[in-house]
Amino acid sequence: KNEVEQSPQNLTAQEGEFITINCSYSVGISALHWLQQHPGGGIVSLFMLSSGKKKHGRLIATINIQEKHSSLHITASHPRDSAVYICAVPAAWDNNDMRFGAGTRLTVKP
Amino acid sequence: DAGVTQSPTHLIKTRGQQVTLRCSPISGHKSVSWYQQVLGQGPQFIFQYYEKEERGRGNFPDRFSARQFPNYSSELNVNALLLGDSALYLCASSLGLAGRGVGELFFGEGSRLTVL
């Protein structure tokens, strides 16, 4: 079993739909990270959260520490949201050893 | 302000060769981490340097080495390249340590290595 599992692997949506991506983890301390990777390969940090919920524009991230589960929601999805979304958790206290999910490939059609 | 810069962006090598990848962190960031991302998979941790000292090493063979310079830029070296080393190599800088909840990671665009 992978240390960080994401679902679904692939997701196709129509513009305007509400999107949910899930992340379950068996390792990890401190904050969970949600990342966005565009086709060129560059990765952008979306959220770092250790409890509750964070919102940035149309993006909402929630985390349940007891259940070791986090979700990323996108409201009113748009084709420019098409990307791979990756969750990651730190595996060690004193470095940046991160364990990454395999990613969820989102395609939003106009 | 400049983000994390990596060079080269693309390179092709043959088996047995050696490669050096470079990374310049965001100004003020003292931590540089390296990750390998094979096509279709999530990144995997290779190394982290913080204040010029190695702070962590992932499960990679000794063919992989890295260093951090006084200006906090970093190089990743891979010797005796294998076909399986073909991947996107990502560099990330941070102010603090992710494990302590204060290390938001800022990634470069990556160096895409193809080994033939």
PDB file of C-alpha atoms in Angstrom:
ATOM      1  CA  LYS A   1       0.000   0.000   0.000  1.00  0.00           C
ATOM      2  CA  ASN A   2       1.374   3.395  -0.960  1.00  0.00           C
ATOM      3  CA  GLU A   3       2.068   5.830   1.825  1.00  0.00           C
ATOM      4  CA  VAL A   4       0.050   8.532   0.054  1.00  0.00           C
ATOM      5  CA  GLU A   5      -2.904   7.549  -2.099  1.00  0.00           C
ATOM      6  CA  GLN A   6      -4.981   9.817  -4.252  1.00  0.00           C
ATOM      7  CA  SER A   7      -8.307   9.301  -5.956  1.00  0.00           C
ATOM      8  CA  PRO A   8      -9.385   9.461  -8.622  1.00  0.00           C
ATOM      9  CA  GLN A   9      -6.325   8.996 -10.844  1.00  0.00           C
ATOM     10  CA  ASN A  10      -8.024  10.749 -13.734  1.00  0.00           C
ATOM     11  CA  LEU A  11     -10.987  13.102 -13.717  1.00  0.00           C
ATOM     12  CA  THR A  12     -12.807  14.747 -16.603  1.00  0.00           C
ATOM     13  CA  ALA A  13     -15.337  17.474 -15.884  1.00  0.00           C
ATOM     14  CA  GLN A  14     -17.407  20.011 -17.741  1.00  0.00           C
ATOM     15  CA  GLU A  15     -16.708  23.673 -17.171  1.00  0.00           C
ATOM     16  CA  GLY A  16     -18.581  24.916 -14.122  1.00  0.00           C
ATOM     17  CA  GLU A  17     -18.699  21.585 -12.296  1.00  0.00           C
ATOM     18  CA  PHE A  18     -17.663  21.130  -8.657  1.00  0.00           C
ATOM     19  CA  ILE A  19     -14.519  18.989  -8.372  1.00  0.00           C
ATOM     20  CA  THR A  20     -13.309  16.890  -5.447  1.00  0.00           C
ATOM     21  CA  ILE A  21      -9.917  15.169  -5.243  1.00  0.00           C
ATOM     22  CA  ASN A  22      -9.132  12.943  -2.286  1.00  0.00           C
ATOM     23  CA  CYS A  23      -5.879  12.110  -0.512  1.00  0.00           C
ATOM     24  CA  SER A  24      -5.317   9.483   2.158  1.00  0.00           C
ATOM     25  CA  TYR A  25      -1.973   9.031   3.877  1.00  0.00           C
ATOM     26  CA  SER A  26      -0.422   6.581   6.307  1.00  0.00           C
ATOM     27  CA  VAL A  27       2.716   8.555   7.128  1.00  0.00           C
ATOM     28  CA  GLY A  28       3.310  12.206   7.627  1.00  0.00           C
ATOM     29  CA  ILE A  29       3.831  14.738  10.305  1.00  0.00           C
ATOM     30  CA  SER A  30       2.919  18.400  10.406  1.00  0.00           C
ATOM     31  CA  ALA A  31       1.279  20.034   7.418  1.00  0.00           C
ATOM     32  CA  LEU A  32      -0.042  18.331   4.275  1.00  0.00           C
ATOM     33  CA  HIS A  33       0.709  20.042   0.965  1.00  0.00           C
ATOM     34  CA  TRP A  34      -1.486  20.325  -2.117  1.00  0.00           C
ATOM     35  CA  LEU A  35       0.440  21.017  -5.326  1.00  0.00           C
ATOM     36  CA  GLN A  36      -0.527  21.743  -8.921  1.00  0.00           C
ATOM     37  CA  GLN A  37       1.602  20.520 -11.836  1.00  0.00           C
ATOM     38  CA  HIS A  38       1.051  21.847 -15.349  1.00  0.00           C
ATOM     39  CA  PRO A  39       1.987  19.927 -18.526  1.00  0.00           C
ATOM     40  CA  GLY A  40       5.363  21.661 -18.747  1.00  0.00           C
ATOM     41  CA  GLY A  41       6.340  20.063 -15.449  1.00  0.00           C
ATOM     42  CA  GLY A  42       6.568  23.032 -13.124  1.00  0.00           C
ATOM     43  CA  ILE A  43       4.904  22.585  -9.733  1.00  0.00           C
ATOM     44  CA  VAL A  44       3.072  25.284  -7.799  1.00  0.00           C
ATOM     45  CA  SER A  45       2.217  25.041  -4.120  1.00  0.00           C
ATOM     46  CA  LEU A  46      -1.514  25.566  -3.562  1.00  0.00           C
ATOM     47  CA  PHE A  47      -1.994  24.898   0.127  1.00  0.00           C
ATOM     48  CA  MET A  48      -0.157  23.851   3.239  1.00  0.00           C
ATOM     49  CA  LEU A  49      -2.572  22.835   5.970  1.00  0.00           C
ATOM     50  CA  SER A  50      -2.348  21.022   9.266  1.00  0.00           C
ATOM     51  CA  SER A  51      -5.947  21.345  10.443  1.00  0.00           C
ATOM     52  CA  GLY A  52      -9.411  22.389   9.346  1.00  0.00           C
ATOM     53  CA  LYS A  53      -9.942  24.143   6.086  1.00  0.00           C
ATOM     54  CA  LYS A  54      -8.266  26.717   3.846  1.00  0.00           C
ATOM     55  CA  LYS A  55      -9.729  28.638   0.925  1.00  0.00           C
ATOM     56  CA  HIS A  56      -8.028  30.495  -1.885  1.00  0.00           C
ATOM     57  CA  GLY A  57     -10.275  31.810  -4.607  1.00  0.00           C
ATOM     58  CA  ARG A  58     -12.187  28.856  -6.073  1.00  0.00           C
ATOM     59  CA  LEU A  59      -9.972  26.317  -4.316  1.00  0.00           C
ATOM     60  CA  ILE A  60     -10.801  24.818  -0.923  1.00  0.00           C
ATOM     61  CA  ALA A  61      -8.682  22.298   0.972  1.00  0.00           C
ATOM     62  CA  THR A  62      -9.819  20.361   4.018  1.00  0.00           C
ATOM     63  CA  ILE A  63      -8.021  17.932   6.273  1.00  0.00           C
ATOM     64  CA  ASN A  64      -9.056  15.408   8.925  1.00  0.00           C
ATOM     65  CA  ILE A  65      -5.964  14.590  10.944  1.00  0.00           C
ATOM     66  CA  GLN A  66      -7.580  11.729  12.887  1.00  0.00           C
ATOM     67  CA  GLU A  67      -8.675   9.986   9.699  1.00  0.00           C
ATOM     68  CA  LYS A  68      -5.480  10.965   7.811  1.00  0.00           C
ATOM     69  CA  HIS A  69      -7.520  12.257   4.921  1.00  0.00           C
ATOM     70  CA  SER A  70      -7.590  15.470   2.952  1.00  0.00           C
ATOM     71  CA  SER A  71      -9.710  16.758   0.087  1.00  0.00           C
ATOM     72  CA  LEU A  72      -9.154  19.449  -2.507  1.00  0.00           C
ATOM     73  CA  HIS A  73     -12.271  21.043  -3.945  1.00  0.00           C
ATOM     74  CA  ILE A  74     -12.546  23.282  -6.984  1.00  0.00           C
ATOM     75  CA  THR A  75     -15.746  25.274  -7.355  1.00  0.00           C
ATOM     76  CA  ALA A  76     -16.973  26.503 -10.745  1.00  0.00           C
ATOM     77  CA  SER A  77     -14.214  24.618 -12.574  1.00  0.00           C
ATOM     78  CA  HIS A  78     -12.628  26.198 -15.635  1.00  0.00           C
ATOM     79  CA  PRO A  79     -10.482  24.749 -18.457  1.00  0.00           C
ATOM     80  CA  ARG A  80      -7.470  26.574 -17.029  1.00  0.00           C
ATOM     81  CA  ASP A  81      -7.800  24.357 -13.940  1.00  0.00           C
ATOM     82  CA  SER A  82      -6.707  21.408 -16.093  1.00  0.00           C
ATOM     83  CA  ALA A  83      -3.538  20.084 -14.500  1.00  0.00           C
ATOM     84  CA  VAL A  84      -2.217  17.290 -12.280  1.00  0.00           C
ATOM     85  CA  TYR A  85      -2.978  17.810  -8.594  1.00  0.00           C
ATOM     86  CA  ILE A  86      -0.617  16.170  -6.116  1.00  0.00           C
ATOM     87  CA  CYS A  87      -0.801  15.842  -2.356  1.00  0.00           C
ATOM     88  CA  ALA A  88       2.334  15.415  -0.294  1.00  0.00           C
ATOM     89  CA  VAL A  89       3.199  14.926   3.355  1.00  0.00           C
ATOM     90  CA  PRO A  90       6.495  15.386   5.204  1.00  0.00           C
ATOM     91  CA  ALA A  91       7.957  12.085   6.403  1.00  0.00           C
ATOM     92  CA  ALA A  92      10.589  13.494   8.738  1.00  0.00           C
ATOM     93  CA  TRP A  93      10.735  16.248  11.318  1.00  0.00           C
ATOM     94  CA  ASP A  94      13.994  17.823  10.353  1.00  0.00           C
ATOM     95  CA  ASN A  95      14.117  17.818   6.577  1.00  0.00           C
ATOM     96  CA  ASN A  96      12.086  18.086   3.377  1.00  0.00           C
ATOM     97  CA  ASP A  97      11.687  14.352   2.794  1.00  0.00           C
ATOM     98  CA  MET A  98       8.216  14.523   1.298  1.00  0.00           C
ATOM     99  CA  ARG A  99       6.053  11.566   0.280  1.00  0.00           C
ATOM    100  CA  PHE A 100       3.974  12.364  -2.759  1.00  0.00           C
ATOM    101  CA  GLY A 101       0.817  10.891  -4.174  1.00  0.00           C
ATOM    102  CA  ALA A 102       0.839   9.784  -7.796  1.00  0.00           C
ATOM    103  CA  GLY A 103      -1.350  12.729  -8.711  1.00  0.00           C
ATOM    104  CA  THR A 104      -4.853  13.254 -10.084  1.00  0.00           C
ATOM    105  CA  ARG A 105      -5.004  14.355 -13.705  1.00  0.00           C
ATOM    106  CA  LEU A 106      -7.897  16.800 -14.096  1.00  0.00           C
ATOM    107  CA  THR A 107      -9.263  17.808 -17.484  1.00  0.00           C
ATOM    108  CA  VAL A 108     -11.970  20.458 -17.587  1.00  0.00           C
ATOM    109  CA  LYS A 109     -13.785  20.709 -20.917  1.00  0.00           C
ATOM    110  CA  PRO A 110     -15.399  23.940 -22.095  1.00  0.00           C
TER     111      PRO A 110
ATOM    112  CA  ASP B   1      11.541  38.560  -7.745  1.00  0.00           C
ATOM    113  CA  ALA B   2      12.991  35.559  -9.519  1.00  0.00           C
ATOM    114  CA  GLY B   3      11.598  32.183  -8.612  1.00  0.00           C
ATOM    115  CA  VAL B   4      13.557  28.969  -8.414  1.00  0.00           C
ATOM    116  CA  THR B   5      15.624  28.539 -11.570  1.00  0.00           C
ATOM    117  CA  GLN B   6      16.951  25.266 -12.896  1.00  0.00           C
ATOM    118  CA  SER B   7      19.302  24.476 -15.739  1.00  0.00           C
ATOM    119  CA  PRO B   8      19.443  22.914 -18.188  1.00  0.00           C
ATOM    120  CA  THR B   9      15.739  22.500 -18.942  1.00  0.00           C
ATOM    121  CA  HIS B  10      16.222  19.517 -21.227  1.00  0.00           C
ATOM    122  CA  LEU B  11      19.164  17.238 -21.865  1.00  0.00           C
ATOM    123  CA  ILE B  12      19.909  13.951 -23.532  1.00  0.00           C
ATOM    124  CA  LYS B  13      22.695  11.658 -22.351  1.00  0.00           C
ATOM    125  CA  THR B  14      23.776   8.112 -23.114  1.00  0.00           C
ATOM    126  CA  ARG B  15      24.176   5.273 -20.667  1.00  0.00           C
ATOM    127  CA  GLY B  16      27.333   5.483 -18.586  1.00  0.00           C
ATOM    128  CA  GLN B  17      27.679   9.264 -18.916  1.00  0.00           C
ATOM    129  CA  GLN B  18      27.574  11.745 -16.092  1.00  0.00           C
ATOM    130  CA  VAL B  19      25.231  14.725 -15.682  1.00  0.00           C
ATOM    131  CA  THR B  20      25.186  17.862 -13.537  1.00  0.00           C
ATOM    132  CA  LEU B  21      21.960  19.721 -12.871  1.00  0.00           C
ATOM    133  CA  ARG B  22      21.865  23.171 -11.334  1.00  0.00           C
ATOM    134  CA  CYS B  23      19.407  25.028  -9.140  1.00  0.00           C
ATOM    135  CA  SER B  24      19.233  28.578  -7.849  1.00  0.00           C
ATOM    136  CA  PRO B  25      16.820  29.072  -4.953  1.00  0.00           C
ATOM    137  CA  ILE B  26      14.622  32.054  -4.251  1.00  0.00           C
ATOM    138  CA  SER B  27      16.628  34.842  -2.677  1.00  0.00           C
ATOM    139  CA  GLY B  28      16.688  34.384   1.083  1.00  0.00           C
ATOM    140  CA  HIS B  29      15.884  30.669   0.985  1.00  0.00           C
ATOM    141  CA  LYS B  30      18.586  28.556   2.577  1.00  0.00           C
ATOM    142  CA  SER B  31      17.067  25.139   1.853  1.00  0.00           C
ATOM    143  CA  VAL B  32      17.253  23.323  -1.463  1.00  0.00           C
ATOM    144  CA  SER B  33      15.664  19.927  -2.031  1.00  0.00           C
ATOM    145  CA  TRP B  34      15.929  17.662  -5.067  1.00  0.00           C
ATOM    146  CA  TYR B  35      13.205  15.315  -6.291  1.00  0.00           C
ATOM    147  CA  GLN B  36      13.029  12.815  -9.146  1.00  0.00           C
ATOM    148  CA  GLN B  37       9.760  12.391 -11.001  1.00  0.00           C
ATOM    149  CA  VAL B  38       9.421   9.471 -13.365  1.00  0.00           C
ATOM    150  CA  LEU B  39       6.694   9.795 -15.982  1.00  0.00           C
ATOM    151  CA  GLY B  40       3.275   9.026 -14.543  1.00  0.00           C
ATOM    152  CA  GLN B  41       4.409   8.981 -10.928  1.00  0.00           C
ATOM    153  CA  GLY B  42       4.688  11.435  -8.085  1.00  0.00           C
ATOM    154  CA  PRO B  43       8.077  12.941  -7.236  1.00  0.00           C
ATOM    155  CA  GLN B  44      10.527  11.080  -4.997  1.00  0.00           C
ATOM    156  CA  PHE B  45      12.863  12.749  -2.520  1.00  0.00           C
ATOM    157  CA  ILE B  46      16.572  12.574  -3.426  1.00  0.00           C
ATOM    158  CA  PHE B  47      18.420  15.109  -1.250  1.00  0.00           C
ATOM    159  CA  GLN B  48      17.979  18.160   0.874  1.00  0.00           C
ATOM    160  CA  TYR B  49      20.598  20.743   1.788  1.00  0.00           C
ATOM    161  CA  TYR B  50      19.983  23.352   4.439  1.00  0.00           C
ATOM    162  CA  GLU B  51      22.579  25.971   5.286  1.00  0.00           C
ATOM    163  CA  LYS B  52      25.065  24.067   3.114  1.00  0.00           C
ATOM    164  CA  GLU B  53      24.732  20.831   5.084  1.00  0.00           C
ATOM    165  CA  GLU B  54      23.027  17.664   3.901  1.00  0.00           C
ATOM    166  CA  ARG B  55      19.844  17.295   5.926  1.00  0.00           C
ATOM    167  CA  GLY B  56      18.334  14.272   4.279  1.00  0.00           C
ATOM    168  CA  ARG B  57      18.840  11.663   1.618  1.00  0.00           C
ATOM    169  CA  GLY B  58      16.254   9.492  -0.056  1.00  0.00           C
ATOM    170  CA  ASN B  59      16.603   5.910  -1.191  1.00  0.00           C
ATOM    171  CA  PHE B  60      18.912   6.548  -4.138  1.00  0.00           C
ATOM    172  CA  PRO B  61      22.240   4.881  -4.969  1.00  0.00           C
ATOM    173  CA  ASP B  62      25.621   6.499  -4.385  1.00  0.00           C
ATOM    174  CA  ARG B  63      25.717   7.439  -8.072  1.00  0.00           C
ATOM    175  CA  PHE B  64      23.599  10.401  -6.985  1.00  0.00           C
ATOM    176  CA  SER B  65      25.364  13.203  -5.151  1.00  0.00           C
ATOM    177  CA  ALA B  66      24.709  16.853  -4.477  1.00  0.00           C
ATOM    178  CA  ARG B  67      26.183  19.918  -2.892  1.00  0.00           C
ATOM    179  CA  GLN B  68      25.163  23.410  -1.895  1.00  0.00           C
ATOM    180  CA  PHE B  69      27.328  26.450  -2.452  1.00  0.00           C
ATOM    181  CA  PRO B  70      27.883  29.509  -0.216  1.00  0.00           C
ATOM    182  CA  ASN B  71      25.254  31.429  -2.212  1.00  0.00           C
ATOM    183  CA  TYR B  72      22.789  28.542  -1.492  1.00  0.00           C
ATOM    184  CA  SER B  73      22.616  27.405  -5.102  1.00  0.00           C
ATOM    185  CA  SER B  74      22.925  23.672  -5.559  1.00  0.00           C
ATOM    186  CA  GLU B  75      24.099  21.028  -7.989  1.00  0.00           C
ATOM    187  CA  LEU B  76      22.858  17.475  -8.402  1.00  0.00           C
ATOM    188  CA  ASN B  77      25.294  15.034  -9.997  1.00  0.00           C
ATOM    189  CA  VAL B  78      24.430  11.632 -11.363  1.00  0.00           C
ATOM    190  CA  ASN B  79      27.230   9.303 -12.467  1.00  0.00           C
ATOM    191  CA  ALA B  80      27.132   6.182 -14.630  1.00  0.00           C
ATOM    192  CA  LEU B  81      23.702   6.998 -16.005  1.00  0.00           C
ATOM    193  CA  LEU B  82      21.191   4.211 -16.475  1.00  0.00           C
ATOM    194  CA  LEU B  83      18.109   4.168 -18.676  1.00  0.00           C
ATOM    195  CA  GLY B  84      16.010   4.259 -15.509  1.00  0.00           C
ATOM    196  CA  ASP B  85      17.458   7.629 -14.571  1.00  0.00           C
ATOM    197  CA  SER B  86      15.357   9.219 -17.306  1.00  0.00           C
ATOM    198  CA  ALA B  87      13.040  11.538 -15.420  1.00  0.00           C
ATOM    199  CA  LEU B  88      12.129  15.107 -14.544  1.00  0.00           C
ATOM    200  CA  TYR B  89      14.441  16.377 -11.829  1.00  0.00           C
ATOM    201  CA  LEU B  90      12.808  19.016  -9.681  1.00  0.00           C
ATOM    202  CA  CYS B  91      14.469  21.438  -7.335  1.00  0.00           C
ATOM    203  CA  ALA B  92      12.530  23.159  -4.557  1.00  0.00           C
ATOM    204  CA  SER B  93      13.609  25.871  -2.191  1.00  0.00           C
ATOM    205  CA  SER B  94      12.074  26.783   1.140  1.00  0.00           C
ATOM    206  CA  LEU B  95      12.629  29.114   4.043  1.00  0.00           C
ATOM    207  CA  GLY B  96      12.185  26.432   6.658  1.00  0.00           C
ATOM    208  CA  LEU B  97      11.679  22.700   6.993  1.00  0.00           C
ATOM    209  CA  ALA B  98       8.506  21.028   5.732  1.00  0.00           C
ATOM    210  CA  GLY B  99       8.603  18.566   8.602  1.00  0.00           C
ATOM    211  CA  ARG B 100       8.240  21.408  11.076  1.00  0.00           C
ATOM    212  CA  GLY B 101       5.234  22.804   9.260  1.00  0.00           C
ATOM    213  CA  VAL B 102       7.002  25.942   8.082  1.00  0.00           C
ATOM    214  CA  GLY B 103       8.538  24.775   4.843  1.00  0.00           C
ATOM    215  CA  GLU B 104       6.293  25.777   1.965  1.00  0.00           C
ATOM    216  CA  LEU B 105       8.071  24.433  -1.111  1.00  0.00           C
ATOM    217  CA  PHE B 106       8.728  26.579  -4.163  1.00  0.00           C
ATOM    218  CA  PHE B 107       9.577  24.457  -7.190  1.00  0.00           C
ATOM    219  CA  GLY B 108      11.533  25.192 -10.319  1.00  0.00           C
ATOM    220  CA  GLU B 109      10.355  24.116 -13.774  1.00  0.00           C
ATOM    221  CA  GLY B 110      12.569  21.054 -13.653  1.00  0.00           C
ATOM    222  CA  SER B 111      15.318  19.522 -15.758  1.00  0.00           C
ATOM    223  CA  ARG B 112      14.075  16.784 -18.057  1.00  0.00           C
ATOM    224  CA  LEU B 113      16.770  14.144 -18.488  1.00  0.00           C
ATOM    225  CA  THR B 114      16.572  11.491 -21.173  1.00  0.00           C
ATOM    226  CA  VAL B 115      19.090   8.654 -21.069  1.00  0.00           C
ATOM    227  CA  LEU B 116      19.493   6.686 -24.295  1.00  0.00           C
TER     228      LEU B 116
END
